[in-house]
Amino acid sequence: MIAQRSYAVEPWTVRETGLDLDVLAQSESVFALSNGHVGWRGNLDEGEPHGLPGSYLNGVHELHPLPYAEAGYGYPESGQTVINVTNGKVLRLLVDDEPFDLRYGRLVAHERTLDLRRGVLERVCEWTSPAGSTIRVRSTRLVSLTQRAVAAVAYEVEPVDSRTRVVIQSELVANESLPEPNGDPRAARALKSPLEPEEDFADGLRLRLVHRTRRSGLRVAVAADHTVSGPERTTTSAESNVDVARLTVTSVLEPGQRLRVEKLVAHGWSGTRSRPAMSDQVEAALAAAAHSGWAGLLGEQRAYLDDFWARADVEVDGDEEIQQAVRFALFHVLQAGARAEGRAIPAKGLTGSGYDGHAFWDTETFVLPLLTYTAPDAVAQALRWRHSTLPAARERAAQLGLSGAAFPWRTIEGSEGSAYWPAGTAAFHVNADIADAVTRYTAATGDTGFERDAGLELLVETARLWRSLGHHDHEGAFHLDGVTGPDEYSAIADDNTYTNLMARKNLLAAADAVRRHPEQAERLGVDDEESAAWRDAAEAMYVPYNHELGVHEQHAGFTRYQRWDFAATRPDQYPLLLHFPYFDLYRKQVVKQADLVLAMYTCGSHFDDEQIARNFAYYEPLTVRDSSLSACVQAVVAAQAGHLGLAYDYTAEAALMDLADLEHNTRDGLHIASLAGAWMALVAGFGGLRHDGDAVRFAPRLPARFSRLAFSLQLLGRRLRVEITPEKATYTLLSGPPLRIGHHGEPVTLSTDGPAVRTVPTAADRPAPAQPPHRRPNDR
């Protein structure tokens, strides 16, 4: 765990000014670079020491058997796990025949800087070898946002005080030794050395390795080219074997002289292309990168990010730590999805192997809202990936005796990877989360082509699932029984409010889309009777409510359960799932993460202000936040209910989840959804953004610590800037035709003629809700 602040608080960088080997794995996640296709963890250039080596290609995985104490019909037979592919970032260094290894000798200085505007990781290190030679190393690393197959490193060495012999070994390394992936020895065996060699090549300054995974049958190719500059008599030689290709650069340096290696690395993978085709593919990518050159790649990266920050930046005055954290969050969410292009956005992005590299509902509910308003092309690609997995989802639904498509709880390639039914298959709400992302994207962009080609089918097949999963009772109400909502401490329940309300939205959205695209609907076999049945189910959807308490139930009967004995629960017994049986959790009033509270955000039109306040006050003392997905949602609804100080504390928790390693597992990769949630807390919480169909509404209010909050949104080809102070909100339409919005219930029409300024009303004065003992967020 990171026990103290490790990174300097600066607005546009994350800077580490020392090196703590005990938390090296955490910093490797924080300093990871990615573009959604290629991911490089922030390992030291020399490869060792390391916490967790990591080089990832989105979608490259291996299969392994899933453990079951007892077999059952419908259980997935094999799991999918992201693998560490060929590592192209290694540049080993020898100084007068001694390995440059920070565990030995004397580390004089070490600084790493993640530059959020330039999109690079920079490192400066001064080290004295055990024999007394002092050198200075500088490196700059990037994963290109413009050339999706390419990553690059510039590595430079100079002696500080004496003539020094220097050897740099630039390598491609496959089948690196890794920590055991989990407690299942069968999985460990399956994932040990998963890459089988097919080709190794080294000639001149070029290297190439091609491998294929044993079980999933995916071919991976990685190639590197180099530019070397140094004193006269600098020499190079190249060699390769099945798992290592190496360029060795040797020179003798006087003080003031430098040896510099610029390394371009190209990556590719395919489940169908031949070995020669893959070799040609990465060689072509190298040629394109060489055409740009190192300076050109740096320039392209800065230009890409300049454009992103112009439309996505969030400015926070009054808390420098949150300002840094939200930009860190935006940068990493962009990296997770920018060039995923037909692949998933995993829960950890490409920053680590946590959750086996799987994608969950996190993507559609937490990550895609941010990208919808800042980088919408990435959203279309993520949803097209979901569309490409429809055959597997249809097959899964049929296996379960249902119509339509049952999307997986966790997956890499589209099939279900969850071995635990209650928190996996039964969490059918993932279907509605995908549908919600479709409707949000089309409403925000007006991309009718996407809706016609992919969105409509996603909406239709998810609607078909709900209609077959649910049933009308004798009074006509529509019920969804035996499901698991977002709260994984309440499983296999009837009429989960979040699931029911999201399914309702899904059913109505599908019926509306069918009406807009009758020809495509006909091709999908939808007739008037089917779409009418969707509307009937939606309008009759049952929403459980306790009239005596005056609150909505998380699911039917939830409020009659016995309350969890919080007083008898010690601080070291959180998270509860590691210390208590699920059987006990499932039958008590205790909430792992926002569930009913999440419904009040995603389906807010079904709740009035007083209901939101009462519901929040009821569920807040039950919610233990044993999930990183909770704090951001609680921040949004706390702000809406007028608890601005509490919302501020939750915002900080979401934003600092990884920079402060709050859940002690950042070593496995970043919490991409929580990072996206920091944006959600600021924009939807303190900015009050809600987008329902064509209605865009704001209800801004700031916590006492903030003096200003500003952000921009992309909406239907327009760019809108919102600036909020404690007294007023200023809405400026920067481009596009007039836009009608709402401000605290007041309609406002914006045009590019000038900003609209409105006063910010004070929040209603309500008693602050309590939290479970030991689970209050840190007080800012």
Short mmCIF file of N, CA and C in Angstrom, two decimals, residues 253-391:
data_model
loop_
_atom_site.label_atom_id
_atom_site.label_comp_id
_atom_site.label_asym_id
_atom_site.label_seq_id
_atom_site.Cartn_x
_atom_site.Cartn_y
_atom_site.Cartn_z
N LEU A 253 32.22 6.30 -23.30
CA LEU A 253 31.79 7.69 -23.19
C LEU A 253 32.68 8.47 -22.23
N GLU A 254 33.08 9.65 -22.66
CA GLU A 254 33.73 10.60 -21.77
C GLU A 254 32.65 11.47 -21.12
N PRO A 255 32.95 12.07 -19.96
CA PRO A 255 31.97 13.00 -19.37
C PRO A 255 31.55 14.07 -20.38
N GLY A 256 30.27 14.28 -20.51
CA GLY A 256 29.73 15.22 -21.49
C GLY A 256 29.28 14.56 -22.76
N GLN A 257 29.71 13.31 -23.03
CA GLN A 257 29.24 12.58 -24.19
C GLN A 257 28.01 11.75 -23.83
N ARG A 258 27.17 11.49 -24.83
CA ARG A 258 25.95 10.74 -24.59
C ARG A 258 25.78 9.64 -25.63
N LEU A 259 25.21 8.54 -25.17
CA LEU A 259 24.78 7.47 -26.07
C LEU A 259 23.26 7.45 -26.05
N ARG A 260 22.65 7.56 -27.23
CA ARG A 260 21.21 7.67 -27.32
C ARG A 260 20.66 6.60 -28.26
N VAL A 261 19.63 5.91 -27.79
CA VAL A 261 18.93 4.92 -28.61
C VAL A 261 17.47 5.32 -28.69
N GLU A 262 16.96 5.50 -29.89
CA GLU A 262 15.53 5.71 -30.11
C GLU A 262 14.96 4.42 -30.67
N LYS A 263 13.97 3.90 -29.96
CA LYS A 263 13.43 2.58 -30.29
C LYS A 263 11.96 2.71 -30.66
N LEU A 264 11.61 2.29 -31.86
CA LEU A 264 10.23 2.24 -32.32
C LEU A 264 9.76 0.79 -32.27
N VAL A 265 8.60 0.56 -31.69
CA VAL A 265 8.09 -0.80 -31.52
C VAL A 265 6.69 -0.88 -32.14
N ALA A 266 6.48 -1.87 -32.98
CA ALA A 266 5.18 -2.09 -33.62
C ALA A 266 4.58 -3.40 -33.14
N HIS A 267 3.26 -3.41 -32.95
CA HIS A 267 2.55 -4.56 -32.40
C HIS A 267 1.39 -4.95 -33.31
N GLY A 268 1.11 -6.23 -33.36
CA GLY A 268 -0.06 -6.70 -34.10
C GLY A 268 -0.50 -8.05 -33.60
N TRP A 269 -1.79 -8.35 -33.76
CA TRP A 269 -2.29 -9.68 -33.42
C TRP A 269 -3.49 -10.01 -34.28
N SER A 270 -3.75 -11.31 -34.43
CA SER A 270 -4.90 -11.75 -35.20
C SER A 270 -5.19 -13.21 -34.87
N GLY A 271 -6.46 -13.55 -34.95
CA GLY A 271 -6.85 -14.95 -34.80
C GLY A 271 -6.94 -15.67 -36.13
N THR A 272 -6.74 -14.93 -37.23
CA THR A 272 -6.94 -15.55 -38.55
C THR A 272 -5.76 -15.34 -39.50
N ARG A 273 -4.99 -14.27 -39.35
CA ARG A 273 -3.96 -13.96 -40.35
C ARG A 273 -2.75 -14.88 -40.19
N SER A 274 -2.07 -15.11 -41.32
CA SER A 274 -0.93 -16.02 -41.34
C SER A 274 0.31 -15.37 -40.72
N ARG A 275 1.29 -16.22 -40.44
CA ARG A 275 2.54 -15.70 -39.90
C ARG A 275 3.21 -14.69 -40.84
N PRO A 276 3.37 -14.98 -42.13
CA PRO A 276 3.97 -13.96 -43.00
C PRO A 276 3.17 -12.66 -43.03
N ALA A 277 1.84 -12.78 -43.01
CA ALA A 277 1.01 -11.57 -43.04
C ALA A 277 1.22 -10.74 -41.77
N MET A 278 1.35 -11.41 -40.62
CA MET A 278 1.57 -10.67 -39.38
C MET A 278 2.95 -10.02 -39.37
N SER A 279 3.95 -10.70 -39.88
CA SER A 279 5.28 -10.11 -39.99
C SER A 279 5.25 -8.87 -40.86
N ASP A 280 4.57 -8.97 -42.00
CA ASP A 280 4.46 -7.82 -42.89
C ASP A 280 3.72 -6.67 -42.24
N GLN A 281 2.68 -7.02 -41.45
CA GLN A 281 1.87 -5.99 -40.80
C GLN A 281 2.70 -5.14 -39.85
N VAL A 282 3.49 -5.78 -39.00
CA VAL A 282 4.27 -4.99 -38.04
C VAL A 282 5.43 -4.28 -38.73
N GLU A 283 5.96 -4.85 -39.78
CA GLU A 283 7.02 -4.15 -40.52
C GLU A 283 6.46 -2.89 -41.18
N ALA A 284 5.24 -2.98 -41.70
CA ALA A 284 4.61 -1.80 -42.30
C ALA A 284 4.35 -0.73 -41.24
N ALA A 285 3.89 -1.15 -40.05
CA ALA A 285 3.66 -0.19 -38.98
C ALA A 285 4.97 0.48 -38.57
N LEU A 286 6.06 -0.29 -38.56
CA LEU A 286 7.37 0.30 -38.26
C LEU A 286 7.78 1.32 -39.31
N ALA A 287 7.51 1.00 -40.57
CA ALA A 287 7.86 1.94 -41.64
C ALA A 287 7.11 3.25 -41.48
N ALA A 288 5.82 3.17 -41.12
CA ALA A 288 5.04 4.39 -40.91
C ALA A 288 5.57 5.18 -39.73
N ALA A 289 5.95 4.49 -38.67
CA ALA A 289 6.50 5.18 -37.50
C ALA A 289 7.84 5.82 -37.83
N ALA A 290 8.67 5.11 -38.60
CA ALA A 290 9.96 5.67 -38.99
C ALA A 290 9.80 6.90 -39.87
N HIS A 291 8.74 6.90 -40.69
CA HIS A 291 8.47 8.07 -41.53
C HIS A 291 8.18 9.29 -40.67
N SER A 292 7.45 9.09 -39.59
CA SER A 292 7.20 10.20 -38.66
C SER A 292 8.45 10.54 -37.88
N GLY A 293 9.21 9.51 -37.48
CA GLY A 293 10.39 9.72 -36.66
C GLY A 293 10.00 10.04 -35.22
N TRP A 294 11.00 10.00 -34.33
CA TRP A 294 10.74 10.25 -32.91
C TRP A 294 10.12 11.62 -32.69
N ALA A 295 10.70 12.63 -33.30
CA ALA A 295 10.16 13.98 -33.12
C ALA A 295 8.75 14.09 -33.67
N GLY A 296 8.51 13.43 -34.80
CA GLY A 296 7.17 13.47 -35.38
C GLY A 296 6.14 12.79 -34.50
N LEU A 297 6.50 11.66 -33.89
CA LEU A 297 5.58 10.97 -32.98
C LEU A 297 5.25 11.85 -31.77
N LEU A 298 6.26 12.54 -31.25
CA LEU A 298 6.02 13.45 -30.13
C LEU A 298 5.06 14.57 -30.54
N GLY A 299 5.27 15.12 -31.73
CA GLY A 299 4.41 16.20 -32.21
C GLY A 299 2.98 15.75 -32.42
N GLU A 300 2.81 14.55 -33.02
CA GLU A 300 1.46 14.01 -33.24
C GLU A 300 0.75 13.78 -31.91
N GLN A 301 1.50 13.27 -30.93
CA GLN A 301 0.90 13.00 -29.62
C GLN A 301 0.41 14.28 -28.96
N ARG A 302 1.23 15.33 -29.01
CA ARG A 302 0.84 16.60 -28.39
C ARG A 302 -0.36 17.20 -29.10
N ALA A 303 -0.38 17.13 -30.43
CA ALA A 303 -1.51 17.69 -31.17
C ALA A 303 -2.81 16.95 -30.85
N TYR A 304 -2.73 15.63 -30.75
CA TYR A 304 -3.92 14.83 -30.42
C TYR A 304 -4.46 15.23 -29.05
N LEU A 305 -3.56 15.37 -28.10
CA LEU A 305 -3.99 15.70 -26.74
C LEU A 305 -4.42 17.15 -26.61
N ASP A 306 -3.81 18.05 -27.37
CA ASP A 306 -4.29 19.44 -27.35
C ASP A 306 -5.76 19.50 -27.75
N ASP A 307 -6.11 18.73 -28.78
CA ASP A 307 -7.50 18.70 -29.24
C ASP A 307 -8.40 18.09 -28.17
N PHE A 308 -7.93 16.99 -27.55
CA PHE A 308 -8.73 16.35 -26.50
C PHE A 308 -8.97 17.28 -25.32
N TRP A 309 -7.92 17.91 -24.83
CA TRP A 309 -8.08 18.77 -23.65
C TRP A 309 -8.95 19.99 -23.96
N ALA A 310 -8.93 20.46 -25.19
CA ALA A 310 -9.76 21.62 -25.55
C ALA A 310 -11.24 21.29 -25.39
N ARG A 311 -11.62 20.03 -25.59
CA ARG A 311 -13.03 19.67 -25.50
C ARG A 311 -13.37 18.89 -24.23
N ALA A 312 -12.37 18.48 -23.45
CA ALA A 312 -12.65 17.57 -22.33
C ALA A 312 -12.17 18.07 -20.98
N ASP A 313 -11.35 19.09 -20.92
CA ASP A 313 -10.75 19.46 -19.64
C ASP A 313 -11.81 19.87 -18.63
N VAL A 314 -11.56 19.54 -17.38
CA VAL A 314 -12.38 19.98 -16.25
C VAL A 314 -11.48 20.82 -15.36
N GLU A 315 -11.90 22.06 -15.10
CA GLU A 315 -11.12 22.97 -14.27
C GLU A 315 -11.75 23.09 -12.89
N VAL A 316 -10.94 22.88 -11.87
CA VAL A 316 -11.41 22.92 -10.48
C VAL A 316 -10.56 23.94 -9.73
N ASP A 317 -11.17 24.99 -9.26
CA ASP A 317 -10.47 25.98 -8.43
C ASP A 317 -10.85 25.76 -6.98
N GLY A 318 -9.84 25.59 -6.14
CA GLY A 318 -10.11 25.43 -4.72
C GLY A 318 -9.58 24.13 -4.14
N ASP A 319 -9.20 23.18 -4.99
CA ASP A 319 -8.62 21.92 -4.50
C ASP A 319 -7.64 21.42 -5.56
N GLU A 320 -6.36 21.71 -5.35
CA GLU A 320 -5.35 21.36 -6.34
C GLU A 320 -5.21 19.86 -6.51
N GLU A 321 -5.43 19.11 -5.44
CA GLU A 321 -5.30 17.66 -5.52
C GLU A 321 -6.38 17.06 -6.41
N ILE A 322 -7.61 17.53 -6.26
CA ILE A 322 -8.69 17.03 -7.13
C ILE A 322 -8.49 17.52 -8.56
N GLN A 323 -7.97 18.72 -8.74
CA GLN A 323 -7.68 19.20 -10.09
C GLN A 323 -6.71 18.25 -10.79
N GLN A 324 -5.63 17.91 -10.12
CA GLN A 324 -4.68 16.97 -10.71
C GLN A 324 -5.34 15.61 -10.95
N ALA A 325 -6.10 15.16 -9.95
CA ALA A 325 -6.68 13.81 -10.03
C ALA A 325 -7.68 13.68 -11.17
N VAL A 326 -8.50 14.70 -11.41
CA VAL A 326 -9.50 14.57 -12.48
C VAL A 326 -8.81 14.60 -13.84
N ARG A 327 -7.73 15.35 -13.99
CA ARG A 327 -7.00 15.31 -15.27
C ARG A 327 -6.29 13.96 -15.45
N PHE A 328 -5.73 13.44 -14.38
CA PHE A 328 -5.16 12.09 -14.42
C PHE A 328 -6.23 11.09 -14.85
N ALA A 329 -7.43 11.26 -14.29
CA ALA A 329 -8.54 10.37 -14.62
C ALA A 329 -8.93 10.49 -16.09
N LEU A 330 -9.10 11.70 -16.57
CA LEU A 330 -9.47 11.90 -17.96
C LEU A 330 -8.43 11.31 -18.89
N PHE A 331 -7.16 11.49 -18.57
CA PHE A 331 -6.08 10.98 -19.41
C PHE A 331 -6.14 9.46 -19.49
N HIS A 332 -6.32 8.80 -18.35
CA HIS A 332 -6.31 7.34 -18.37
C HIS A 332 -7.57 6.76 -18.99
N VAL A 333 -8.71 7.42 -18.81
CA VAL A 333 -9.92 6.93 -19.48
C VAL A 333 -9.78 7.08 -21.00
N LEU A 334 -9.21 8.20 -21.43
CA LEU A 334 -8.93 8.35 -22.86
C LEU A 334 -8.01 7.25 -23.34
N GLN A 335 -6.93 6.99 -22.61
CA GLN A 335 -5.99 5.94 -23.01
C GLN A 335 -6.69 4.58 -23.12
N ALA A 336 -7.66 4.34 -22.24
CA ALA A 336 -8.33 3.03 -22.24
C ALA A 336 -9.17 2.83 -23.49
N GLY A 337 -9.71 3.91 -24.06
CA GLY A 337 -10.66 3.74 -25.14
C GLY A 337 -10.35 4.38 -26.46
N ALA A 338 -9.30 5.23 -26.50
CA ALA A 338 -9.08 6.06 -27.70
C ALA A 338 -8.97 5.23 -28.98
N ARG A 339 -8.17 4.17 -28.94
CA ARG A 339 -7.94 3.38 -30.15
C ARG A 339 -8.30 1.91 -29.94
N ALA A 340 -9.29 1.66 -29.06
CA ALA A 340 -9.70 0.27 -28.84
C ALA A 340 -10.28 -0.33 -30.12
N GLU A 341 -11.07 0.46 -30.86
CA GLU A 341 -11.49 0.15 -32.22
C GLU A 341 -11.88 -1.31 -32.43
N GLY A 342 -13.11 -1.62 -32.04
CA GLY A 342 -13.60 -2.96 -32.25
C GLY A 342 -13.26 -3.92 -31.13
N ARG A 343 -12.70 -3.40 -30.03
CA ARG A 343 -12.41 -4.24 -28.88
C ARG A 343 -13.08 -3.64 -27.65
N ALA A 344 -13.06 -4.39 -26.56
CA ALA A 344 -13.67 -3.94 -25.31
C ALA A 344 -12.81 -2.89 -24.63
N ILE A 345 -13.41 -2.19 -23.65
CA ILE A 345 -12.64 -1.36 -22.73
C ILE A 345 -12.66 -2.10 -21.40
N PRO A 346 -11.56 -2.76 -21.02
CA PRO A 346 -11.55 -3.57 -19.80
C PRO A 346 -11.64 -2.70 -18.54
N ALA A 347 -12.00 -3.35 -17.42
CA ALA A 347 -12.15 -2.64 -16.15
C ALA A 347 -10.85 -1.99 -15.72
N LYS A 348 -9.71 -2.57 -16.08
CA LYS A 348 -8.40 -2.01 -15.75
C LYS A 348 -7.76 -1.31 -16.94
N GLY A 349 -8.53 -1.12 -18.02
CA GLY A 349 -7.90 -0.63 -19.23
C GLY A 349 -6.82 -1.61 -19.64
N LEU A 350 -5.69 -1.09 -20.07
CA LEU A 350 -4.51 -1.93 -20.37
C LEU A 350 -3.38 -1.55 -19.43
N THR A 351 -3.74 -1.36 -18.14
CA THR A 351 -2.75 -0.93 -17.14
C THR A 351 -2.32 -2.05 -16.22
N GLY A 352 -2.96 -3.21 -16.29
CA GLY A 352 -2.62 -4.31 -15.41
C GLY A 352 -3.52 -5.49 -15.71
N SER A 353 -3.24 -6.59 -15.03
CA SER A 353 -3.95 -7.84 -15.31
C SER A 353 -5.08 -8.11 -14.32
N GLY A 354 -5.44 -7.13 -13.50
CA GLY A 354 -6.54 -7.30 -12.56
C GLY A 354 -7.84 -7.67 -13.26
N TYR A 355 -8.68 -8.44 -12.58
CA TYR A 355 -9.93 -8.95 -13.15
C TYR A 355 -9.69 -9.75 -14.43
N ASP A 356 -8.47 -10.27 -14.58
CA ASP A 356 -8.12 -11.09 -15.75
C ASP A 356 -8.24 -10.32 -17.06
N GLY A 357 -8.26 -8.99 -16.98
CA GLY A 357 -8.39 -8.20 -18.20
C GLY A 357 -9.79 -8.14 -18.75
N HIS A 358 -10.79 -8.47 -17.93
CA HIS A 358 -12.18 -8.55 -18.41
C HIS A 358 -12.85 -7.18 -18.46
N ALA A 359 -13.83 -7.10 -19.34
CA ALA A 359 -14.75 -5.96 -19.40
C ALA A 359 -16.04 -6.34 -18.69
N PHE A 360 -16.62 -5.38 -17.98
CA PHE A 360 -17.86 -5.57 -17.23
C PHE A 360 -18.86 -4.49 -17.64
N TRP A 361 -19.93 -4.38 -16.87
CA TRP A 361 -20.91 -3.31 -17.06
C TRP A 361 -20.30 -1.95 -16.73
N ASP A 362 -19.15 -1.96 -16.03
CA ASP A 362 -18.45 -0.72 -15.71
C ASP A 362 -18.31 0.17 -16.94
N THR A 363 -18.00 -0.47 -18.07
CA THR A 363 -17.71 0.29 -19.29
C THR A 363 -18.90 1.14 -19.70
N GLU A 364 -20.06 0.51 -19.85
CA GLU A 364 -21.22 1.23 -20.36
C GLU A 364 -21.78 2.23 -19.34
N THR A 365 -21.70 1.92 -18.05
CA THR A 365 -22.35 2.75 -17.04
C THR A 365 -21.46 3.88 -16.53
N PHE A 366 -20.17 3.67 -16.48
CA PHE A 366 -19.28 4.66 -15.89
C PHE A 366 -18.32 5.29 -16.91
N VAL A 367 -17.76 4.48 -17.79
CA VAL A 367 -16.73 4.99 -18.71
C VAL A 367 -17.34 5.67 -19.93
N LEU A 368 -18.33 5.04 -20.55
CA LEU A 368 -18.87 5.60 -21.79
C LEU A 368 -19.59 6.94 -21.61
N PRO A 369 -20.24 7.22 -20.47
CA PRO A 369 -20.81 8.57 -20.33
C PRO A 369 -19.76 9.67 -20.48
N LEU A 370 -18.62 9.50 -19.85
CA LEU A 370 -17.56 10.50 -20.00
C LEU A 370 -17.14 10.62 -21.47
N LEU A 371 -16.87 9.48 -22.10
CA LEU A 371 -16.39 9.51 -23.48
C LEU A 371 -17.47 10.01 -24.45
N THR A 372 -18.73 9.79 -24.12
CA THR A 372 -19.81 10.26 -24.99
C THR A 372 -19.73 11.76 -25.19
N TYR A 373 -19.41 12.50 -24.15
CA TYR A 373 -19.40 13.96 -24.22
C TYR A 373 -18.02 14.56 -24.48
N THR A 374 -16.99 13.69 -24.58
CA THR A 374 -15.64 14.21 -24.79
C THR A 374 -14.91 13.55 -25.96
N ALA A 375 -15.15 12.26 -26.19
CA ALA A 375 -14.50 11.53 -27.29
C ALA A 375 -15.48 10.51 -27.86
N PRO A 376 -16.55 10.99 -28.50
CA PRO A 376 -17.65 10.10 -28.89
C PRO A 376 -17.26 9.00 -29.87
N ASP A 377 -16.24 9.21 -30.69
CA ASP A 377 -15.84 8.15 -31.62
C ASP A 377 -15.45 6.88 -30.87
N ALA A 378 -14.83 7.04 -29.70
CA ALA A 378 -14.44 5.88 -28.91
C ALA A 378 -15.66 5.11 -28.42
N VAL A 379 -16.75 5.84 -28.15
CA VAL A 379 -17.98 5.19 -27.69
C VAL A 379 -18.59 4.35 -28.81
N ALA A 380 -18.64 4.90 -30.00
CA ALA A 380 -19.17 4.14 -31.13
C ALA A 380 -18.38 2.85 -31.33
N GLN A 381 -17.07 2.92 -31.19
CA GLN A 381 -16.25 1.73 -31.35
C GLN A 381 -16.51 0.70 -30.26
N ALA A 382 -16.64 1.17 -29.01
CA ALA A 382 -16.91 0.25 -27.90
C ALA A 382 -18.25 -0.45 -28.07
N LEU A 383 -19.24 0.29 -28.53
CA LEU A 383 -20.56 -0.31 -28.73
C LEU A 383 -20.59 -1.21 -29.96
N ARG A 384 -19.80 -0.89 -30.96
CA ARG A 384 -19.70 -1.81 -32.11
C ARG A 384 -19.05 -3.13 -31.69
N TRP A 385 -18.12 -3.05 -30.73
CA TRP A 385 -17.58 -4.30 -30.20
C TRP A 385 -18.69 -5.12 -29.55
N ARG A 386 -19.52 -4.49 -28.72
CA ARG A 386 -20.65 -5.22 -28.13
C ARG A 386 -21.52 -5.83 -29.24
N HIS A 387 -21.75 -5.06 -30.26
CA HIS A 387 -22.58 -5.57 -31.37
C HIS A 387 -21.93 -6.79 -32.02
N SER A 388 -20.61 -6.78 -32.13
CA SER A 388 -19.92 -7.92 -32.75
C SER A 388 -20.03 -9.18 -31.91
N THR A 389 -20.33 -9.04 -30.62
CA THR A 389 -20.45 -10.21 -29.75
C THR A 389 -21.89 -10.72 -29.64
N LEU A 390 -22.80 -10.16 -30.42
CA LEU A 390 -24.20 -10.59 -30.36
C LEU A 390 -24.38 -12.10 -30.59
N PRO A 391 -23.66 -12.72 -31.52
CA PRO A 391 -23.87 -14.17 -31.68
C PRO A 391 -23.64 -14.95 -30.38
#
